[in-house]
mmCIF file of C-alpha atoms in Angstrom:
data_model
loop_
_atom_site.group_PDB
_atom_site.id
_atom_site.type_symbol
_atom_site.label_atom_id
_atom_site.label_comp_id
_atom_site.label_asym_id
_atom_site.label_seq_id
_atom_site.Cartn_x
_atom_site.Cartn_y
_atom_site.Cartn_z
ATOM 1 C CA MET A 9 -15.216 -23.612 -3.099
ATOM 2 C CA GLN A 10 -14.130 -20.158 -2.933
ATOM 3 C CA PHE A 11 -12.354 -19.106 0.220
ATOM 4 C CA PHE A 12 -12.475 -15.861 1.828
ATOM 5 C CA THR A 13 -9.403 -14.621 3.692
ATOM 6 C CA SER A 14 -9.665 -11.484 5.570
ATOM 7 C CA LEU A 15 -6.438 -9.586 6.357
ATOM 8 C CA VAL A 16 -6.059 -6.747 9.000
ATOM 9 C CA LEU A 17 -2.654 -4.660 8.735
ATOM 10 C CA SER A 18 -1.421 -2.011 11.205
ATOM 11 C CA ALA A 19 1.413 -0.392 9.732
ATOM 12 C CA MET A 20 3.845 2.028 11.357
ATOM 13 C CA PHE A 21 5.436 4.345 8.626
ATOM 14 C CA MET A 22 8.823 5.629 8.439
ATOM 15 C CA ALA A 23 9.340 8.712 6.455
ATOM 16 C CA THR A 24 12.513 9.461 4.838
ATOM 17 C CA ALA A 25 13.915 12.265 2.799
ATOM 18 C CA SER A 26 12.379 12.304 -0.617
ATOM 19 C CA ALA A 27 14.127 13.191 -4.044
ATOM 20 C CA LEU A 28 11.022 15.031 -4.987
ATOM 21 C CA PRO A 29 10.461 18.127 -3.020
ATOM 22 C CA GLY A 30 7.403 18.318 -0.914
ATOM 23 C CA SER A 31 6.481 14.333 -1.557
ATOM 24 C CA VAL A 32 6.081 11.863 1.330
ATOM 25 C CA ALA A 33 8.513 9.202 1.235
ATOM 26 C CA LEU A 34 7.714 6.055 3.106
ATOM 27 C CA ARG A 35 10.255 3.206 3.848
ATOM 28 C CA ALA A 36 12.461 2.821 1.076
ATOM 29 C CA ALA A 37 11.859 0.129 -1.478
ATOM 30 C CA ALA A 38 14.024 -3.167 -0.970
ATOM 31 C CA GLN A 39 15.819 -3.749 -3.695
ATOM 32 C CA GLN A 40 14.245 -6.081 -6.346
ATOM 33 C CA PRO A 41 16.286 -9.126 -8.118
ATOM 34 C CA ALA A 42 18.150 -7.919 -11.208
ATOM 35 C CA ALA A 43 16.289 -10.195 -13.524
ATOM 36 C CA VAL A 44 13.133 -8.342 -12.903
ATOM 37 C CA PRO A 45 14.133 -4.574 -13.564
ATOM 38 C CA ALA A 46 10.506 -3.783 -14.213
ATOM 39 C CA LEU A 47 9.713 -3.750 -10.717
ATOM 40 C CA HIS A 48 11.729 -0.692 -10.238
ATOM 41 C CA GLU A 49 9.830 1.087 -12.733
ATOM 42 C CA TRP A 50 6.507 0.744 -10.817
ATOM 43 C CA GLY A 51 7.527 3.407 -8.656
ATOM 44 C CA LYS A 52 10.074 4.083 -5.905
ATOM 45 C CA THR A 53 7.648 4.639 -3.051
ATOM 46 C CA ALA A 54 6.677 1.440 -1.277
ATOM 47 C CA ILE A 55 4.617 0.461 2.012
ATOM 48 C CA THR A 56 6.196 -1.815 4.053
ATOM 49 C CA ALA A 57 4.274 -4.122 6.635
ATOM 50 C CA VAL A 58 3.033 -7.331 8.296
ATOM 51 C CA PHE A 59 -0.145 -8.865 6.928
ATOM 52 C CA THR A 60 -1.546 -11.140 10.218
ATOM 53 C CA ALA A 61 -4.686 -13.145 9.107
ATOM 54 C CA THR A 62 -7.716 -13.532 11.206
ATOM 55 C CA SER A 63 -8.891 -16.534 9.881
ATOM 56 C CA THR A 64 -7.844 -20.123 10.204
ATOM 57 C CA ALA A 65 -5.243 -19.295 7.759
ATOM 58 C CA ALA A 66 -1.567 -18.857 9.138
ATOM 59 C CA LEU A 67 -0.243 -15.685 7.431
ATOM 60 C CA ASN A 68 2.302 -13.688 8.881
ATOM 61 C CA ASP A 69 4.535 -12.606 5.743
ATOM 62 C CA ALA A 70 5.891 -9.352 5.136
ATOM 63 C CA TYR A 71 4.554 -7.283 2.101
ATOM 64 C CA GLU A 72 5.239 -4.227 -0.034
ATOM 65 C CA LEU A 73 2.599 -2.357 -1.724
ATOM 66 C CA TYR A 74 3.924 -0.241 -4.874
ATOM 67 C CA TRP A 75 2.666 2.581 -6.822
ATOM 68 C CA ALA A 76 4.211 4.608 -9.654
ATOM 69 C CA ASP A 77 4.199 8.346 -9.802
ATOM 70 C CA ASP A 78 1.656 8.141 -12.871
ATOM 71 C CA VAL A 79 -0.988 6.091 -10.901
ATOM 72 C CA SER A 80 -4.220 8.364 -10.809
ATOM 73 C CA ILE A 81 -6.252 8.690 -7.926
ATOM 74 C CA VAL A 82 -9.674 9.889 -8.013
ATOM 75 C CA LEU A 83 -10.153 12.305 -5.066
ATOM 76 C CA ASN A 84 -13.475 14.186 -4.675
ATOM 77 C CA GLY A 85 -14.412 13.435 -8.262
ATOM 78 C CA VAL A 86 -11.048 14.718 -9.891
ATOM 79 C CA ALA A 87 -8.169 12.430 -11.005
ATOM 80 C CA ILE A 88 -4.754 13.288 -9.432
ATOM 81 C CA SER A 89 -1.449 11.956 -9.538
ATOM 82 C CA ALA A 90 -0.115 9.690 -6.362
ATOM 83 C CA LYS A 91 2.437 12.266 -5.720
ATOM 84 C CA GLU A 92 0.202 15.030 -5.570
ATOM 85 C CA TYR A 93 -1.921 12.973 -3.167
ATOM 86 C CA ALA A 94 1.033 12.277 -0.915
ATOM 87 C CA ASP A 95 1.896 16.183 -1.292
ATOM 88 C CA ARG A 96 -1.749 16.521 0.210
ATOM 89 C CA LEU A 97 -1.043 14.127 2.763
ATOM 90 C CA SER A 98 1.934 15.676 3.899
ATOM 91 C CA ALA A 99 0.568 18.984 4.018
ATOM 92 C CA GLN A 100 -2.070 17.445 6.558
ATOM 93 C CA GLY A 101 0.845 16.310 8.556
ATOM 94 C CA PHE A 102 1.790 13.004 7.656
ATOM 95 C CA ASN A 103 4.663 11.708 9.075
ATOM 96 C CA GLY A 104 7.043 9.046 10.289
ATOM 97 C CA THR A 105 4.758 8.236 13.175
ATOM 98 C CA SER A 106 1.645 8.256 11.415
ATOM 99 C CA THR A 107 -0.427 4.874 11.730
ATOM 100 C CA ILE A 108 -2.333 3.109 8.691
ATOM 101 C CA GLN A 109 -4.556 0.509 8.831
ATOM 102 C CA PHE A 110 -6.379 -1.180 6.337
ATOM 103 C CA THR A 111 -8.604 -4.633 5.746
ATOM 104 C CA ALA A 112 -7.681 -6.762 2.441
ATOM 105 C CA SER A 113 -10.075 -9.543 1.039
ATOM 106 C CA PHE A 114 -8.896 -11.894 -1.190
ATOM 107 C CA ASP A 115 -10.517 -15.360 -2.670
ATOM 108 C CA GLN A 116 -7.768 -17.593 -1.883
ATOM 109 C CA PRO A 117 -6.999 -18.941 1.603
ATOM 110 C CA THR A 118 -3.206 -18.666 0.785
ATOM 111 C CA VAL A 119 -2.234 -15.151 -0.527
ATOM 112 C CA ALA A 120 1.033 -16.175 -1.648
ATOM 113 C CA ASN A 121 -0.300 -18.478 -4.005
ATOM 114 C CA SER A 122 -3.019 -16.225 -4.968
ATOM 115 C CA THR A 123 -3.338 -14.984 -8.553
ATOM 116 C CA GLN A 124 -6.570 -12.930 -7.803
ATOM 117 C CA ALA A 125 -6.891 -9.240 -7.348
ATOM 118 C CA GLY A 126 -8.028 -7.970 -4.015
ATOM 119 C CA LEU A 127 -9.675 -4.668 -3.002
ATOM 120 C CA VAL A 128 -7.976 -2.808 -0.160
ATOM 121 C CA SER A 129 -9.248 0.085 1.465
ATOM 122 C CA LEU A 130 -6.655 2.141 3.126
ATOM 123 C CA PHE A 131 -7.533 4.414 6.200
ATOM 124 C CA PHE A 132 -5.151 7.099 6.817
ATOM 125 C CA THR A 133 -5.077 8.732 9.874
ATOM 126 C CA THR A 134 -2.996 11.764 10.052
ATOM 127 C CA ALA A 135 -2.411 14.836 12.519
ATOM 128 C CA ALA A 136 -1.056 18.030 12.320
ATOM 129 C CA PRO A 137 0.879 19.399 15.600
ATOM 130 C CA GLY A 138 -2.246 20.911 17.501
ATOM 131 C CA THR A 139 -5.124 19.799 15.151
ATOM 132 C CA PRO A 140 -7.588 17.002 15.219
ATOM 133 C CA PRO A 141 -6.557 13.710 13.645
ATOM 134 C CA VAL A 142 -7.925 13.772 10.032
ATOM 135 C CA VAL A 143 -8.750 10.135 8.465
ATOM 136 C CA SER A 144 -8.664 9.798 4.763
ATOM 137 C CA THR A 145 -9.937 6.600 2.640
ATOM 138 C CA MET A 146 -8.363 5.133 -0.578
ATOM 139 C CA ASN A 147 -9.746 2.311 -2.071
ATOM 140 C CA LEU A 148 -6.907 0.206 -4.126
ATOM 141 C CA ILE A 149 -7.046 -3.080 -6.331
ATOM 142 C CA ILE A 150 -4.092 -4.609 -6.033
ATOM 143 C CA ARG A 151 -2.524 -8.228 -7.551
ATOM 144 C CA PRO A 152 0.079 -10.062 -6.307
ATOM 145 C CA ASP A 153 3.794 -10.110 -7.836
ATOM 146 C CA PRO A 154 4.117 -12.523 -10.646
ATOM 147 C CA PHE A 155 7.617 -13.189 -10.205
ATOM 148 C CA ALA A 156 7.140 -14.193 -6.426
ATOM 149 C CA LYS A 157 8.209 -17.696 -5.649
ATOM 150 C CA ASN A 158 6.036 -19.974 -3.478
ATOM 151 C CA ALA A 159 8.911 -20.486 -1.033
ATOM 152 C CA ASP A 160 9.210 -16.462 -0.546
ATOM 153 C CA THR A 161 7.974 -15.113 2.949
ATOM 154 C CA ARG A 162 8.156 -11.369 1.050
ATOM 155 C CA ARG A 163 5.565 -10.434 -1.549
ATOM 156 C CA VAL A 164 4.979 -7.594 -3.524
ATOM 157 C CA TYR A 165 1.812 -6.299 -4.246
ATOM 158 C CA PHE A 166 1.315 -4.061 -7.539
ATOM 159 C CA ILE A 167 -1.521 -1.494 -7.313
ATOM 160 C CA ASP A 168 -3.282 -1.962 -10.271
ATOM 161 C CA GLN A 169 -5.775 0.917 -10.139
ATOM 162 C CA VAL A 170 -7.224 3.333 -7.449
ATOM 163 C CA ALA A 171 -10.744 2.841 -6.944
ATOM 164 C CA ALA A 172 -11.675 5.945 -5.099
ATOM 165 C CA ALA A 173 -10.197 8.321 -2.659
ATOM 166 C CA LYS A 174 -11.250 11.454 -0.446
ATOM 167 C CA VAL A 175 -9.411 13.335 2.075
#
């Protein structure tokens, strides 16, 4: 029997200085175990937040989503890089007080032990000073970190694919 767990995330981001001019640097990626150097290669940008379960599954773990600069995002039918997308968000006023909310669905009752990929829709709410908020949508397909141990409370989910995006 397949279980369906809906998780709702509401995260406040902290923008930090970026090594790439003009790009958005979200909360710095947590240091990964030296035994898994491949995790570093996936990208230096991470989203750190807390999932809160809306079902009977009691989940209150910290998760991180990583994407690499070479991940393509389909924006209005045109593929662009994650860095370019971040630059566009930055131009719209995305900053440390911006809020991102999304709902994630998985086919396992316990996300920590799940090997299933999940579709995540991110809703970016950005507002430059003196302008109305702008809501952007980006659909992501993510998968659990295969190196995470069951006892861990922190999980890393890699963004395998960006299904669609629009600003």
